Amino acid sequence: MPNARRGEIAAVLDGRVRVLVLTLGALAELESAFGADDLMALATRFETGRLSARDAARIIAAGLNGAGESVTLAEVERMRADGGAAGFARIVAELLAITFAADATGLVPASPPPPQRA
């Protein structure tokens, strides 16, 4: 079962529920694949909402590998999602949203603030 607090989502691929998460290693893999200099550049690229099918496959592969599966890009490209192309787009959108979720300030909190002493 996925844990949203850890950035995990569940998705049905090839008729099977799978967990996806973009770990730091998965994000580093995506930085390299997309030629992004850093994490902020990667997030900015994803904010455009313009991703190719190959981009979506790379993100899904990174998410599956981040969750402990061992899949190649070619294997992901052959997978099927409920809803077809729209289903893949929903998976990618949900994974990116949970990974780059921002609070009201627009900043992603790294950890809860320390308790205040009276």
Coordinates of N, CA, C and O in Angstrom, one line a residue:
M1 N 0.8 -1.2 0.0 CA 0.0 0.0 0.0 C 0.9 1.2 0.0 O 1.8 1.3 0.8
P2 N 0.6 2.2 -0.9 CA 1.5 3.4 -1.0 C 1.3 4.3 0.2 O 0.2 4.4 0.8
N3 N 2.3 5.0 0.6 CA 2.3 6.0 1.6 C 2.5 7.4 1.0 O 3.7 7.7 0.7
A4 N 1.5 8.1 1.0 CA 1.6 9.5 0.4 C 2.5 10.4 1.1 O 3.2 11.2 0.5
R5 N 2.7 10.2 2.4 CA 3.7 11.0 3.2 C 5.1 10.8 2.7 O 6.0 11.6 2.9
R6 N 5.3 9.6 2.1 CA 6.7 9.3 1.6 C 6.8 9.6 0.1 O 7.7 9.2 -0.5
G7 N 5.7 10.2 -0.5 CA 5.7 10.5 -1.9 C 5.3 9.3 -2.8 O 5.6 9.4 -4.0
E8 N 4.7 8.3 -2.2 CA 4.4 7.1 -3.0 C 2.9 7.2 -3.6 O 2.1 7.8 -2.9
I9 N 2.8 6.7 -4.8 CA 1.4 6.6 -5.3 C 1.2 5.1 -5.8 O 2.2 4.4 -6.0
A10 N 0.0 4.8 -6.0 CA -0.4 3.5 -6.6 C -0.9 3.7 -8.0 O -1.6 4.7 -8.3
A11 N -0.5 2.9 -8.9 CA -1.0 2.9 -10.3 C -1.2 1.5 -10.9 O -0.5 0.6 -10.5
V12 N -2.2 1.4 -11.7 CA -2.5 0.1 -12.3 C -1.8 0.1 -13.7 O -2.1 0.9 -14.6
L13 N -0.8 -0.8 -13.8 CA 0.0 -0.9 -15.1 C 0.0 -2.4 -15.4 O 0.3 -3.2 -14.6
D14 N -0.4 -2.7 -16.7 CA -0.5 -4.1 -17.1 C -1.4 -4.9 -16.2 O -1.2 -6.1 -15.9
G15 N -2.5 -4.2 -15.7 CA -3.5 -4.9 -14.9 C -3.1 -5.2 -13.5 O -3.8 -5.9 -12.8
R16 N -2.0 -4.7 -13.1 CA -1.5 -4.9 -11.7 C -1.2 -3.6 -11.0 O -0.7 -2.7 -11.6
V17 N -1.6 -3.6 -9.7 CA -1.4 -2.4 -8.9 C 0.1 -2.3 -8.6 O 0.7 -3.3 -8.1
R18 N 0.7 -1.2 -8.9 CA 2.2 -1.0 -8.6 C 2.4 0.3 -7.8 O 1.6 1.2 -7.9
V19 N 3.4 0.3 -7.0 CA 3.8 1.5 -6.3 C 4.9 2.2 -7.0 O 5.8 1.6 -7.6
L20 N 4.8 3.6 -7.1 CA 5.8 4.4 -7.7 C 6.2 5.5 -6.7 O 5.4 6.0 -6.0
V21 N 7.5 5.8 -6.7 CA 8.0 6.9 -5.9 C 9.3 7.4 -6.5 O 10.1 6.7 -7.0
L22 N 9.4 8.7 -6.5 CA 10.6 9.4 -7.1 C 11.5 9.6 -5.9 O 11.5 10.7 -5.3
T23 N 12.4 8.7 -5.7 CA 13.4 8.8 -4.6 C 14.5 9.8 -5.1 O 14.5 10.2 -6.3
L24 N 15.4 10.1 -4.3 CA 16.5 11.1 -4.7 C 17.3 10.5 -5.8 O 17.6 11.2 -6.8
G25 N 17.5 9.2 -5.8 CA 18.2 8.5 -6.9 C 17.4 8.5 -8.2 O 18.0 8.7 -9.2
A26 N 16.1 8.3 -8.1 CA 15.2 8.4 -9.3 C 15.2 9.8 -9.8 O 15.3 10.0 -11.0
L27 N 15.2 10.8 -9.0 CA 15.3 12.2 -9.4 C 16.6 12.5 -10.1 O 16.6 13.2 -11.1
A28 N 17.7 12.0 -9.5 CA 19.0 12.2 -10.1 C 19.0 11.6 -11.5 O 19.6 12.1 -12.5
E29 N 18.4 10.4 -11.7 CA 18.3 9.7 -13.0 C 17.5 10.6 -14.0 O 17.9 10.8 -15.1
L30 N 16.5 11.2 -13.5 CA 15.7 12.1 -14.4 C 16.4 13.4 -14.7 O 16.3 13.9 -15.9
E31 N 17.2 13.9 -13.8 CA 18.0 15.1 -14.1 C 18.9 14.8 -15.2 O 19.1 15.6 -16.2
S32 N 19.6 13.6 -15.2 CA 20.5 13.2 -16.2 C 19.8 13.0 -17.5 O 20.2 13.5 -18.6
A33 N 18.6 12.3 -17.5 CA 17.9 12.0 -18.7 C 17.4 13.3 -19.4 O 17.3 13.4 -20.6
F34 N 17.0 14.3 -18.6 CA 16.4 15.5 -19.2 C 17.4 16.6 -19.3 O 17.1 17.7 -19.7
G35 N 18.7 16.4 -18.9 CA 19.7 17.4 -19.0 C 19.5 18.6 -18.1 O 19.9 19.7 -18.4
A36 N 18.9 18.3 -16.9 CA 18.6 19.4 -16.0 C 19.8 19.5 -15.1 O 20.4 18.5 -14.6
D37 N 20.2 20.8 -14.8 CA 21.4 21.0 -14.0 C 21.2 20.7 -12.5 O 22.1 20.4 -11.8
D38 N 19.9 20.9 -12.0 CA 19.6 20.6 -10.6 C 18.1 20.3 -10.5 O 17.4 20.3 -11.4
L39 N 17.8 20.1 -9.2 CA 16.4 19.7 -8.9 C 15.4 20.8 -9.3 O 14.3 20.5 -9.8
M40 N 15.8 22.0 -9.0 CA 14.8 23.1 -9.4 C 14.6 23.2 -10.9 O 13.5 23.5 -11.3
A41 N 15.7 23.0 -11.7 CA 15.6 23.0 -13.1 C 14.7 21.9 -13.6 O 13.9 22.1 -14.5
L42 N 14.8 20.7 -12.9 CA 13.9 19.6 -13.3 C 12.5 19.9 -13.0 O 11.6 19.7 -13.8
A43 N 12.2 20.5 -11.8 CA 10.8 20.9 -11.4 C 10.3 21.9 -12.4 O 9.1 21.8 -12.8
T44 N 11.1 22.9 -12.7 CA 10.7 23.9 -13.7 C 10.3 23.3 -15.0 O 9.3 23.7 -15.6
R45 N 11.1 22.3 -15.5 CA 10.8 21.7 -16.7 C 9.4 21.0 -16.7 O 8.6 21.0 -17.6
F46 N 9.1 20.3 -15.5 CA 7.9 19.6 -15.4 C 6.7 20.5 -15.3 O 5.6 20.2 -15.6
E47 N 6.9 21.7 -14.7 CA 5.8 22.7 -14.6 C 5.2 23.1 -15.9 O 4.0 23.6 -15.9
T48 N 5.9 23.0 -17.0 CA 5.4 23.4 -18.3 C 4.2 22.5 -18.7 O 3.3 23.0 -19.5
G49 N 4.2 21.3 -18.2 CA 3.1 20.4 -18.5 C 3.2 19.8 -19.9 O 2.3 19.0 -20.3
R50 N 4.3 20.1 -20.6 CA 4.5 19.6 -21.9 C 5.5 18.5 -21.9 O 6.7 18.7 -21.9
L51 N 5.0 17.2 -21.8 CA 5.9 16.1 -21.8 C 5.5 15.1 -22.9 O 4.4 14.9 -23.3
S52 N 6.6 14.6 -23.5 CA 6.4 13.6 -24.6 C 6.0 12.3 -24.0 O 6.2 12.0 -22.8
A53 N 5.6 11.3 -24.9 CA 5.3 10.0 -24.4 C 6.6 9.4 -23.8 O 6.6 8.7 -22.8
R54 N 7.7 9.6 -24.5 CA 9.0 9.1 -23.9 C 9.3 9.7 -22.6 O 9.8 9.0 -21.7
D55 N 9.0 11.0 -22.4 CA 9.2 11.7 -21.1 C 8.4 11.0 -20.0 O 8.9 10.7 -18.9
A56 N 7.1 10.7 -20.4 CA 6.2 10.0 -19.4 C 6.8 8.6 -19.1 O 6.8 8.2 -17.9
A57 N 7.2 7.9 -20.1 CA 7.8 6.6 -19.8 C 9.0 6.7 -18.9 O 9.2 5.8 -18.0
R58 N 9.9 7.7 -19.1 CA 11.0 7.8 -18.3 C 10.6 8.1 -16.8 O 11.2 7.6 -15.9
I59 N 9.6 9.0 -16.6 CA 9.2 9.3 -15.3 C 8.6 8.1 -14.6 O 8.9 7.8 -13.4
I60 N 7.8 7.3 -15.3 CA 7.2 6.1 -14.8 C 8.2 5.1 -14.4 O 8.2 4.5 -13.4
A61 N 9.2 4.9 -15.3 CA 10.3 3.9 -15.1 C 11.0 4.3 -13.8 O 11.3 3.5 -13.0
A62 N 11.3 5.6 -13.7 CA 12.1 6.1 -12.5 C 11.2 5.9 -11.3 O 11.8 5.5 -10.2
G63 N 9.9 6.1 -11.3 CA 9.1 5.9 -10.2 C 9.0 4.4 -9.8 O 9.0 4.1 -8.6
L64 N 8.9 3.5 -10.8 CA 8.8 2.1 -10.5 C 10.1 1.6 -9.9 O 10.2 0.9 -8.9
N65 N 11.3 2.1 -10.5 CA 12.6 1.7 -9.9 C 12.8 2.3 -8.6 O 13.4 1.6 -7.7
G66 N 12.3 3.5 -8.3 CA 12.4 4.1 -7.0 C 11.7 3.3 -5.9 O 12.1 3.3 -4.8
A67 N 10.6 2.7 -6.4 CA 9.8 1.9 -5.4 C 10.4 0.4 -5.3 O 9.8 -0.4 -4.6
G68 N 11.5 0.1 -6.0 CA 12.1 -1.2 -5.8 C 11.9 -2.2 -6.9 O 12.4 -3.3 -6.9
E69 N 11.1 -1.8 -7.9 CA 11.0 -2.7 -9.1 C 12.3 -2.5 -10.0 O 13.0 -1.5 -9.8
S70 N 12.5 -3.4 -10.8 CA 13.7 -3.3 -11.7 C 13.1 -3.4 -13.1 O 12.9 -4.5 -13.7
V71 N 12.8 -2.2 -13.7 CA 12.3 -2.2 -15.0 C 13.1 -1.3 -15.9 O 13.7 -0.3 -15.4
T72 N 13.1 -1.6 -17.2 CA 13.8 -0.7 -18.1 C 12.8 0.2 -18.8 O 11.6 0.0 -18.8
L73 N 13.4 1.2 -19.5 CA 12.5 2.1 -20.2 C 11.7 1.4 -21.3 O 10.5 1.6 -21.5
A74 N 12.4 0.5 -22.0 CA 11.7 -0.3 -23.0 C 10.5 -1.1 -22.4 O 9.5 -1.2 -23.1
E75 N 10.7 -1.7 -21.2 CA 9.6 -2.4 -20.6 C 8.4 -1.5 -20.3 O 7.3 -1.9 -20.5
V76 N 8.7 -0.3 -19.8 CA 7.7 0.6 -19.5 C 6.9 1.0 -20.7 O 5.7 1.2 -20.8
E77 N 7.7 1.2 -21.8 CA 7.1 1.7 -23.1 C 6.1 0.6 -23.6 O 5.2 1.0 -24.4
R78 N 6.2 -0.6 -23.2 CA 5.3 -1.7 -23.6 C 4.2 -1.9 -22.7 O 3.2 -2.6 -23.0
M79 N 4.2 -1.3 -21.5 CA 3.1 -1.4 -20.5 C 1.8 -0.7 -21.0 O 1.8 0.1 -21.8
R80 N 0.7 -1.2 -20.4 CA -0.6 -0.6 -20.6 C -1.1 0.0 -19.3 O -0.9 -0.6 -18.3
A81 N -1.8 1.1 -19.5 CA -2.4 1.7 -18.3 C -3.9 1.8 -18.5 O -4.4 1.9 -19.7
D82 N -4.7 1.7 -17.4 CA -6.1 1.9 -17.5 C -6.3 3.3 -18.1 O -5.7 4.3 -17.6
G83 N -7.1 3.4 -19.1 CA -7.4 4.7 -19.7 C -6.5 5.1 -20.8 O -6.5 6.2 -21.3
G84 N -5.6 4.2 -21.2 CA -4.7 4.5 -22.3 C -3.7 5.6 -22.0 O -3.2 5.8 -20.9
A85 N -3.5 6.5 -23.1 CA -2.6 7.6 -22.9 C -3.0 8.5 -21.8 O -2.2 9.0 -21.1
A86 N -4.3 8.7 -21.7 CA -4.8 9.6 -20.6 C -4.5 9.0 -19.2 O -4.2 9.7 -18.3
G87 N -4.5 7.7 -19.1 CA -4.1 7.0 -17.9 C -2.7 7.2 -17.5 O -2.3 7.5 -16.4
F88 N -1.8 7.1 -18.6 CA -0.4 7.4 -18.3 C -0.2 8.8 -17.9 O 0.6 9.1 -17.0
A89 N -0.9 9.8 -18.5 CA -0.8 11.2 -18.2 C -1.2 11.4 -16.7 O -0.6 12.2 -16.0
R90 N -2.3 10.7 -16.3 CA -2.7 10.9 -14.9 C -1.7 10.3 -13.9 O -1.4 10.9 -12.9
I91 N -1.1 9.2 -14.2 CA -0.1 8.6 -13.4 C 1.1 9.6 -13.2 O 1.6 9.9 -12.1
V92 N 1.6 10.1 -14.3 CA 2.7 11.1 -14.3 C 2.3 12.3 -13.5 O 3.1 12.8 -12.7
A93 N 1.2 12.9 -13.8 CA 0.7 14.1 -13.1 C 0.6 13.8 -11.6 O 1.1 14.7 -10.8
E94 N 0.1 12.7 -11.2 CA -0.1 12.4 -9.7 C 1.3 12.2 -9.1 O 1.6 12.7 -8.0
L95 N 2.2 11.5 -9.8 CA 3.5 11.3 -9.2 C 4.3 12.6 -9.1 O 5.0 12.8 -8.1
L96 N 4.3 13.4 -10.1 CA 5.0 14.7 -10.0 C 4.3 15.6 -9.0 O 5.1 16.3 -8.2
A97 N 3.0 15.6 -8.9 CA 2.4 16.5 -7.9 C 2.7 16.1 -6.5 O 3.0 16.9 -5.6
I98 N 2.8 14.8 -6.2 CA 3.1 14.3 -4.8 C 4.6 14.5 -4.5 O 5.0 14.8 -3.4
T99 N 5.4 14.4 -5.5 CA 6.9 14.6 -5.4 C 7.2 16.1 -5.1 O 8.1 16.4 -4.3
F100 N 6.6 17.0 -5.9 CA 7.0 18.4 -5.8 C 5.9 19.2 -5.1 O 5.8 20.4 -5.4
A101 N 5.1 18.6 -4.3 CA 4.0 19.3 -3.6 C 4.6 20.4 -2.8 O 5.6 20.3 -2.1
A102 N 3.9 21.6 -2.9 CA 4.3 22.8 -2.2 C 3.3 23.2 -1.1 O 2.1 22.9 -1.3
D103 N 3.7 23.8 -0.1 CA 2.8 24.3 0.9 C 2.3 25.7 0.4 O 2.6 26.1 -0.7
A104 N 1.6 26.4 1.3 CA 1.0 27.7 0.9 C 2.1 28.7 0.5 O 1.8 29.7 -0.2
T105 N 3.3 28.6 1.0 CA 4.3 29.6 0.7 C 5.0 29.3 -0.7 O 5.7 30.1 -1.2
G106 N 4.6 28.1 -1.2 CA 5.3 27.7 -2.5 C 6.6 26.9 -2.3 O 7.2 26.5 -3.2
L107 N 6.9 26.7 -1.0 CA 8.2 26.0 -0.7 C 7.8 24.6 -0.2 O 6.8 24.4 0.5
V108 N 8.6 23.7 -0.5 CA 8.4 22.3 0.0 C 9.1 22.2 1.3 O 10.3 22.4 1.4
P109 N 8.4 21.9 2.4 CA 9.0 21.7 3.7 C 9.9 20.5 3.7 O 9.4 19.4 3.3
A110 N 11.1 20.6 4.2 CA 12.0 19.5 4.3 C 11.7 18.6 5.4 O 11.9 17.4 5.4
S111 N 11.2 19.2 6.5 CA 10.9 18.5 7.7 C 10.0 19.4 8.6 O 10.0 20.6 8.4
P112 N 9.3 18.8 9.6 CA 8.5 19.6 10.4 C 9.4 20.5 11.2 O 10.5 20.2 11.6
P113 N 8.9 21.8 11.5 CA 9.7 22.7 12.3 C 9.9 22.1 13.7 O 9.1 21.4 14.3
P114 N 11.0 22.5 14.4 CA 11.3 22.0 15.7 C 10.3 22.6 16.7 O 9.8 23.7 16.5
P115 N 9.9 21.9 17.8 CA 9.0 22.4 18.7 C 9.5 23.7 19.4 O 10.7 23.9 19.6
Q116 N 8.7 24.7 19.7 CA 9.0 25.9 20.3 C 9.1 25.7 21.8 O 8.3 25.1 22.4
R117 N 10.1 26.3 22.4 CA 10.3 26.3 23.8 C 9.7 27.5 24.4 O 9.8 28.6 23.9
A118 N 9.0 27.3 25.5 CA 8.3 28.4 26.2 C 9.2 29.2 27.1 O 10.3 28.9 27.5

